[in-house]
Short mmCIF file of C-alpha atoms and ligand atoms in Angstrom, two decimals:
data_model
loop_
_atom_site.label_atom_id
_atom_site.label_comp_id
_atom_site.label_asym_id
_atom_site.label_seq_id
_atom_site.Cartn_x
_atom_site.Cartn_y
_atom_site.Cartn_z
CA MET U 522 -98.82 29.05 2.94
CA THR U 523 -96.18 29.82 5.49
CA GLY U 524 -97.21 27.52 8.21
CA PHE U 525 -94.33 27.47 10.84
CA GLY U 526 -91.74 24.83 11.86
CA THR U 527 -88.46 24.42 10.32
CA PRO U 528 -87.60 21.30 8.97
CA GLY U 529 -84.87 19.83 11.55
CA PHE U 530 -85.44 22.06 14.26
CA PRO U 531 -87.37 22.19 17.23
CA VAL U 532 -90.40 24.92 17.09
CA LEU U 533 -89.24 27.07 20.65
CA SER U 534 -92.77 29.16 20.90
CA ARG U 535 -95.93 30.66 19.46
CA ILE U 536 -98.49 33.14 19.83
CA LEU U 537 -102.18 31.19 19.72
CA ASN U 538 -105.43 33.23 18.91
CA PRO U 539 -106.89 32.96 22.58
CA LEU U 540 -109.94 31.71 20.94
CA VAL U 541 -108.71 28.24 20.02
CA GLU U 542 -106.95 27.71 23.37
CA GLY U 543 -107.38 24.13 24.71
CA PRO U 544 -109.32 22.20 26.34
CA PRO U 545 -110.27 20.53 23.91
CA TYR U 546 -106.60 20.30 22.55
CA PHE U 547 -106.90 19.06 18.56
CA TYR U 548 -104.90 18.28 16.31
CA PHE U 549 -105.22 17.40 12.48
CA GLU U 550 -103.22 16.10 10.01
CA ASN U 551 -102.97 15.80 5.95
CA VAL U 552 -100.47 15.69 3.29
CA ALA U 553 -98.12 18.89 3.27
CA SER U 554 -98.41 19.03 -0.57
CA MET U 555 -101.57 20.06 -1.55
CA PRO U 556 -103.22 22.12 -4.48
CA LYS U 557 -102.66 25.69 -4.03
CA LYS U 558 -104.50 27.69 -1.41
CA GLU U 559 -105.93 24.83 0.64
CA TRP U 560 -103.83 24.78 3.67
CA GLU U 561 -104.98 28.46 3.40
CA ASN U 562 -108.80 27.16 3.44
CA ILE U 563 -107.92 24.78 6.29
CA THR U 564 -106.14 27.33 7.96
CA ARG U 565 -109.43 29.37 7.91
CA HIS U 566 -111.73 26.92 9.31
CA PHE U 567 -109.50 26.70 12.34
CA ASP U 568 -110.02 30.22 13.43
CA GLY U 569 -106.46 31.12 11.76
CA VAL U 570 -104.20 28.63 13.20
CA GLU U 571 -101.71 27.26 10.57
CA PRO U 572 -100.02 24.05 9.94
CA GLU U 573 -96.68 23.17 11.11
CA PHE U 574 -95.14 21.49 8.52
CA VAL U 575 -92.83 18.78 9.17
CA ASP U 576 -91.11 16.08 7.31
CA SER U 577 -91.06 12.19 9.47
CA LYS U 578 -87.24 11.59 7.78
CA TYR U 579 -86.39 14.25 10.84
CA PHE U 580 -88.32 11.10 13.19
CA CYS U 581 -87.08 7.63 11.53
CA ALA U 582 -85.89 6.43 8.18
CA CYS U 583 -88.48 7.16 5.71
CA ARG U 584 -89.92 11.16 4.61
CA ARG U 585 -93.55 12.00 5.24
CA PRO U 586 -94.15 15.29 4.87
CA ARG U 587 -97.41 16.56 6.21
CA GLY U 588 -99.12 20.03 8.04
CA TYR U 589 -100.10 19.85 11.54
CA VAL U 590 -103.13 22.25 12.90
CA HIS U 591 -103.14 22.32 16.47
CA ASN U 592 -103.77 24.20 19.64
CA LEU U 593 -100.94 22.01 21.58
CA PRO U 594 -98.18 24.06 23.62
CA VAL U 595 -95.19 23.65 21.74
CA GLU U 596 -92.90 24.09 24.45
CA GLY U 597 -91.60 20.68 26.59
CA ARG U 598 -91.70 18.37 23.98
CA LYS U 599 -90.08 15.29 23.87
CA LEU U 600 -89.09 12.07 22.03
CA ILE U 601 -90.37 8.83 22.76
CA LEU U 602 -87.63 6.32 23.57
CA PRO U 603 -86.05 3.98 22.02
CA GLU U 604 -85.25 5.77 19.52
CA PRO U 605 -86.42 4.38 16.16
CA PRO U 606 -83.99 3.21 13.11
CA MET U 607 -83.17 6.56 11.59
CA THR U 608 -81.37 5.32 8.27
CA VAL U 609 -82.94 2.25 6.04
CA GLN U 610 -79.96 0.34 6.79
CA GLU U 611 -80.12 0.50 10.79
CA LEU U 612 -83.93 -0.84 9.92
CA LEU U 613 -82.64 -3.60 7.77
CA PRO U 614 -79.10 -4.67 8.76
CA ARG U 615 -79.40 -7.82 7.26
CA THR U 616 -79.77 -6.30 3.56
CA THR U 617 -76.63 -3.98 3.68
CA GLU U 618 -74.50 -6.13 1.88
CA TYR U 619 -76.15 -6.25 -1.01
CA TRP U 620 -76.51 -2.52 -0.99
CA PRO U 621 -74.54 -1.13 -4.30
CA SER U 622 -71.80 1.77 -3.83
CA TRP U 623 -74.06 3.59 -6.17
CA ASP U 624 -77.30 3.97 -4.77
CA PRO U 625 -76.84 6.48 -1.55
CA ARG U 626 -80.02 6.15 -0.06
CA THR U 627 -80.03 6.15 3.68
CA LYS U 628 -83.81 7.18 4.05
CA LEU U 629 -86.64 5.83 2.27
CA HIS U 630 -89.03 7.94 -0.15
CA CYS U 631 -93.00 8.93 1.89
CA ILE U 632 -93.86 5.41 2.42
CA ASN U 633 -96.85 4.84 -0.23
CA THR U 634 -100.65 3.30 -0.32
CA ARG U 635 -99.46 0.90 -2.77
CA SER U 636 -96.21 -1.57 -3.55
CA ALA U 637 -94.46 -1.82 -6.96
CA CYS U 638 -95.67 -5.24 -8.48
CA ASN U 639 -94.10 -8.00 -9.88
CA SER U 640 -93.38 -6.66 -13.49
CA ILE U 641 -91.33 -3.58 -11.86
CA CYS U 642 -89.11 -5.70 -9.72
CA SER U 643 -88.52 -8.57 -12.32
CA GLY U 644 -87.90 -5.51 -15.22
CA LEU U 645 -85.15 -4.25 -13.15
CA ARG U 646 -83.71 -7.79 -12.16
CA ASN U 647 -83.54 -7.87 -15.94
CA LEU U 648 -81.52 -4.80 -16.18
CA LEU U 649 -79.18 -6.03 -13.42
CA LEU U 650 -78.52 -9.02 -15.01
CA ALA U 651 -77.57 -7.80 -18.01
CA SER U 652 -74.76 -6.19 -16.30
CA ASP U 653 -73.00 -9.47 -14.84
CA GLY U 654 -72.49 -8.46 -11.90
CA ALA U 655 -70.68 -5.08 -12.57
CA ASP U 656 -72.03 -1.96 -11.90
CA PRO U 657 -74.95 -0.86 -14.52
CA PRO U 658 -73.72 2.12 -16.76
CA LEU U 659 -74.81 5.55 -15.30
CA ASP U 660 -78.04 6.00 -17.22
CA VAL U 661 -79.00 2.54 -16.35
CA GLN U 662 -78.23 2.93 -12.41
CA LYS U 663 -80.11 6.27 -12.47
CA HIS U 664 -83.24 4.53 -14.31
CA ILE U 665 -83.01 1.92 -11.52
CA LEU U 666 -82.80 4.30 -8.34
CA LYS U 667 -85.66 6.23 -10.16
CA LYS U 668 -87.76 3.38 -9.47
CA CYS U 669 -86.20 2.39 -6.27
CA SER U 670 -87.00 5.66 -4.92
CA SER U 671 -90.65 6.39 -6.43
CA TRP U 672 -91.58 2.41 -5.02
CA ASN U 673 -89.59 2.40 -2.13
CA LEU U 674 -87.49 -0.74 -3.30
CA ILE U 675 -84.96 -2.57 -1.09
CA TRP U 676 -81.97 -4.82 -2.06
CA THR U 677 -82.53 -8.03 -0.78
CA GLY U 678 -80.23 -10.30 -2.62
CA PRO U 679 -77.14 -9.64 -5.16
CA GLY U 680 -78.69 -7.65 -8.06
CA GLN U 681 -82.40 -8.38 -6.24
CA LEU U 682 -84.67 -5.44 -5.35
CA ALA U 683 -88.03 -5.67 -3.38
CA PRO U 684 -90.77 -3.81 -2.10
CA LEU U 685 -91.23 -3.22 1.81
CA GLU U 686 -93.08 -5.99 3.59
CA PRO U 687 -95.75 -4.60 6.02
CA HIS U 688 -94.16 -5.42 9.10
CA GLU U 689 -90.98 -3.79 7.59
CA ILE U 690 -93.02 -0.72 7.32
CA GLU U 691 -94.75 -0.94 10.29
CA LEU U 692 -91.32 -0.45 12.17
CA LEU U 693 -90.71 2.38 9.72
CA LEU U 694 -93.82 4.00 10.80
CA GLY U 695 -93.19 3.26 14.54
CA PHE U 696 -95.62 0.86 14.96
CA ASP U 697 -94.92 -2.43 16.95
CA GLU U 698 -94.37 -5.66 14.32
CA ASP U 699 -97.40 -7.29 13.55
CA HIS U 700 -99.92 -4.20 14.30
CA THR U 701 -101.67 -4.96 11.19
CA ARG U 702 -101.70 -8.37 11.21
CA GLY U 703 -104.37 -10.92 11.36
CA ALA U 704 -107.25 -8.51 10.52
CA SER U 705 -107.02 -8.19 6.53
CA ASN U 706 -104.64 -9.41 3.58
CA LYS U 707 -100.97 -7.54 2.43
CA THR U 708 -102.67 -5.20 0.03
CA ASP U 709 -104.86 -3.97 2.55
CA ARG U 710 -102.18 -3.71 5.21
CA ILE U 711 -100.33 -1.71 2.52
CA GLN U 712 -102.87 0.41 2.05
CA SER U 713 -103.56 1.37 5.70
CA LEU U 714 -99.94 1.46 7.01
CA GLY U 715 -100.01 4.05 4.13
CA ASN U 716 -102.70 6.24 5.11
CA SER U 717 -101.36 6.52 8.86
CA PHE U 718 -99.52 8.72 11.14
CA GLN U 719 -95.74 8.29 11.69
CA ILE U 720 -95.50 7.48 15.56
CA ASN U 721 -92.42 9.11 16.24
CA THR U 722 -93.12 12.24 14.97
CA VAL U 723 -96.91 12.41 15.96
CA ALA U 724 -95.55 11.30 19.87
CA TYR U 725 -93.11 14.27 19.88
CA HIS U 726 -95.72 17.02 18.99
CA LEU U 727 -98.52 14.88 21.50
CA SER U 728 -95.58 14.58 24.37
CA VAL U 729 -96.75 18.32 26.12
CA LEU U 730 -100.01 16.31 26.94
CA LYS U 731 -98.44 13.84 29.52
CA PRO U 732 -98.00 16.30 32.16
CA LEU U 733 -101.33 17.95 31.64
CA TYR U 734 -103.11 15.05 32.19
CA PRO U 735 -101.70 12.64 34.72
CA THR U 736 -104.29 10.40 35.66
CA GLY U 737 -105.30 9.95 31.77
CA MET U 738 -107.19 11.67 28.68
CA ARG U 739 -110.43 11.17 27.00
CA VAL U 740 -109.65 11.10 23.53
CA LEU U 741 -111.84 11.69 20.00
CA SER U 742 -110.04 10.13 17.40
CA LEU U 743 -111.58 10.86 14.04
CA PHE U 744 -111.03 8.54 11.19
CA SER U 745 -108.91 6.68 13.46
CA GLY U 746 -107.68 4.17 10.63
CA ILE U 747 -105.21 1.83 12.23
CA GLY U 748 -104.85 3.63 15.54
CA GLY U 749 -101.78 5.88 14.98
CA ALA U 750 -102.84 8.75 17.14
CA GLU U 751 -104.06 5.92 20.23
CA VAL U 752 -100.48 4.16 19.74
CA ALA U 753 -98.68 7.80 20.16
CA LEU U 754 -100.79 8.70 22.94
CA HIS U 755 -100.06 5.15 24.27
CA LYS U 756 -96.30 4.85 23.81
CA LEU U 757 -95.89 8.29 25.43
CA GLY U 758 -97.34 6.39 28.49
CA ILE U 759 -100.70 8.28 28.96
CA HIS U 760 -103.49 6.43 30.02
CA LEU U 761 -106.14 6.43 27.57
CA HIS U 762 -109.09 6.62 29.87
CA TYR U 763 -111.78 6.54 27.32
CA VAL U 764 -111.35 6.59 23.29
CA VAL U 765 -113.99 7.65 20.87
CA SER U 766 -112.57 5.90 17.50
CA VAL U 767 -114.75 7.25 14.37
CA GLU U 768 -113.28 5.05 11.53
CA ILE U 769 -115.52 3.29 8.53
CA ASN U 770 -113.16 0.90 7.33
CA GLN U 771 -114.15 -2.46 8.89
CA ASN U 772 -110.80 -3.99 8.70
CA ASN U 773 -108.88 -1.14 10.24
CA LYS U 774 -111.52 -1.29 13.51
CA ILE U 775 -110.89 -4.63 14.05
CA MET U 776 -107.02 -3.41 13.77
CA VAL U 777 -107.85 -0.94 16.48
CA GLU U 778 -109.72 -3.09 18.55
CA SER U 779 -107.19 -5.93 18.47
CA TRP U 780 -104.27 -3.54 19.45
CA TRP U 781 -106.08 -2.37 22.40
CA LYS U 782 -106.65 -5.65 24.02
CA LYS U 783 -102.74 -6.83 22.98
CA SER U 784 -101.67 -3.63 24.67
CA GLY U 785 -103.42 -4.23 27.75
CA GLN U 786 -105.61 -0.77 27.64
CA ARG U 787 -107.84 -0.63 30.79
CA GLY U 788 -109.96 2.52 29.86
CA LYS U 789 -113.06 2.03 27.57
CA LEU U 790 -112.82 2.24 23.58
CA LYS U 791 -116.13 2.70 21.77
CA GLN U 792 -115.73 2.57 17.91
CA LEU U 793 -118.26 3.99 15.63
CA ASP U 794 -118.34 3.86 11.20
CA ASN U 795 -119.45 6.80 9.94
CA ILE U 796 -118.29 10.22 10.92
CA THR U 797 -121.42 12.09 9.04
CA ASP U 798 -123.63 10.04 11.69
CA LEU U 799 -121.90 11.56 14.71
CA THR U 800 -124.14 13.96 14.39
CA SER U 801 -124.74 17.33 17.37
CA ASP U 802 -127.26 15.28 19.27
CA VAL U 803 -125.40 11.84 19.23
CA LEU U 804 -122.31 14.01 20.28
CA GLN U 805 -124.19 15.89 22.85
CA ASP U 806 -125.72 11.62 24.62
CA LEU U 807 -121.82 10.88 24.41
CA MET U 808 -120.75 13.67 25.89
CA GLU U 809 -123.49 13.22 28.83
CA GLU U 810 -121.44 9.29 29.78
CA ILE U 811 -118.31 10.75 29.18
CA GLY U 812 -117.83 14.44 30.22
CA GLU U 813 -115.35 16.44 28.22
CA PHE U 814 -113.11 15.43 25.68
CA ASP U 815 -109.81 16.54 26.57
CA LEU U 816 -108.75 15.90 22.83
CA VAL U 817 -110.15 15.76 19.34
CA ILE U 818 -107.32 14.23 16.74
CA GLY U 819 -107.42 12.67 13.38
CA GLY U 820 -106.32 12.76 9.60
CA SER U 821 -109.17 13.53 7.07
CA PRO U 822 -108.69 11.21 3.76
CA CYS U 823 -106.07 13.05 1.56
CA ASN U 824 -107.27 11.16 -1.61
CA ASN U 825 -108.39 14.28 -3.24
CA LEU U 826 -105.29 15.98 -1.99
CA SER U 827 -101.92 14.02 -2.43
CA GLY U 828 -99.62 14.84 -5.41
CA ASN U 829 -99.89 10.89 -5.93
CA ASN U 830 -103.22 11.42 -7.17
CA ARG U 831 -102.89 11.82 -11.13
CA VAL U 832 -106.98 11.39 -11.49
CA SER U 833 -108.88 13.30 -8.91
CA ARG U 834 -106.72 15.83 -7.05
CA VAL U 835 -109.72 18.04 -7.18
CA GLY U 836 -108.77 19.52 -3.72
CA LEU U 837 -111.10 19.93 -0.23
CA ALA U 838 -114.10 19.72 -2.52
CA GLY U 839 -113.50 16.13 -3.64
CA PRO U 840 -115.67 13.28 -2.52
CA ASP U 841 -112.77 11.83 0.01
CA SER U 842 -111.20 15.03 1.28
CA SER U 843 -114.58 16.92 2.19
CA LEU U 844 -114.58 14.83 5.19
CA PHE U 845 -112.12 17.30 6.37
CA PHE U 846 -115.35 19.54 6.98
CA GLU U 847 -116.43 16.97 9.30
CA PHE U 848 -113.35 17.10 11.36
CA THR U 849 -114.41 20.84 11.91
CA ARG U 850 -117.86 20.20 12.31
CA VAL U 851 -117.67 17.87 14.78
CA LEU U 852 -114.72 20.14 16.79
CA GLU U 853 -117.16 22.79 16.92
CA ASP U 854 -119.74 20.51 18.40
CA VAL U 855 -117.53 19.49 20.76
CA ARG U 856 -116.62 23.05 22.18
CA LYS U 857 -120.15 24.10 22.27
CA VAL U 858 -121.29 21.26 24.69
CA MET U 859 -118.39 22.05 26.79
CA HIS U 860 -119.12 25.28 26.49
CA ARG U 861 -122.94 24.90 27.48
CA ARG U 862 -121.31 23.01 30.64
CA LYS U 863 -119.46 26.05 31.91
CA ARG U 864 -121.79 28.58 31.70
N1 SAH J 1417 -104.38 8.65 10.97
C1 SAH J 1417 -105.20 7.42 11.03
C2 SAH J 1417 -104.93 7.23 9.26
C3 SAH J 1417 -106.43 8.48 8.29
S1 SAH J 1417 -106.58 7.59 7.02
C4 SAH J 1417 -104.00 6.37 11.26
O1 SAH J 1417 -103.02 6.54 11.75
O2 SAH J 1417 -103.89 4.99 11.00
C5 SAH J 1417 -108.03 8.56 6.85
C6 SAH J 1417 -108.92 7.40 7.21
O3 SAH J 1417 -110.29 7.76 7.42
C7 SAH J 1417 -108.85 6.13 6.54
O4 SAH J 1417 -108.85 5.28 7.67
C8 SAH J 1417 -110.45 5.63 6.35
O5 SAH J 1417 -111.27 4.74 6.22
C9 SAH J 1417 -111.33 6.65 7.19
N2 SAH J 1417 -112.68 7.28 6.59
C10 SAH J 1417 -113.27 7.62 5.62
N3 SAH J 1417 -114.75 7.86 5.50
C11 SAH J 1417 -114.77 8.11 6.51
C12 SAH J 1417 -115.94 8.40 7.02
N4 SAH J 1417 -117.00 8.75 6.32
N5 SAH J 1417 -115.94 8.07 8.42
C13 SAH J 1417 -114.82 7.71 9.02
N6 SAH J 1417 -113.98 7.25 8.66
C14 SAH J 1417 -113.56 7.65 7.71
#
């Protein structure tokens, strides 16, 4: 799969099959590295639209290689301001004095759904203690750096490593601090953040919608998680006229609802649980009330696709990842209702 988009360079133009031109606009996200052929399979289900591959390291201080399939214009994209910290040292200035010269990291690794357990950090602490303040031998440095990279450990004191805290991950991913606070415990917060959009990256793509919808948008947000799509649109200054958010996890739902209130939204939020319950009939009724959807957006579960899954990386046919097909089914249903109306 070639896809389009060269890391670090802007996409200036592309030719889109007229059959898939919006509205409705669609935007689908998933992990860039999938078992072979799955992006081809996804592209087939989006009428040949190829993914745009982007690593969020060009937008923030952590890696996040993702593919985005969308029918948005690519001309005139803008970044949201203020620009986020672009290095881990800018993100966590208080830790820089503890960062040894032999740790060259300026960007963090892809944010994961799990944190390192205590035994990993204490094992590394013992190795560092054995060097008694001096630089450890090269092979030990290499071992420590490998663990630091795969677990995103940061230096929090002399010879002391620790995993990122949820509020630090929130900032890395472009959310406001405490976005996930209140609805769940630390483990759940880290899991939900590990699955979420990187706001600056997604907002860059979505920024082209702002001049198209000066009075606001009606959005169908599928697999909303902690509301990455909603937050990105809001940070672009796009009024959320109506959002139908489909998310099965109750904690995530609470986080979206609480963000909706905290951010002073004046539009309407409707939350649904299971995407499989969003049948053609339910959708038809919803659209009687809302009118059209301007944007259908979401990233389906990547559990059976992600390289981190060593047990059940069975591809799109997997029990969680097959929910991808619900995204294209719902998109097709939205299109049908909209076409019927135009006739
Ligand atoms: N883009 C989101 C995260 C997507 S991760 C964000 O920015 O946070 C995929 C999400 O799909 C998870 O939050 C998971 O709880 C949800 N999900 C899984 N099965 C679902 C189903 N059957 N119906 C609706 N949502 C589901």
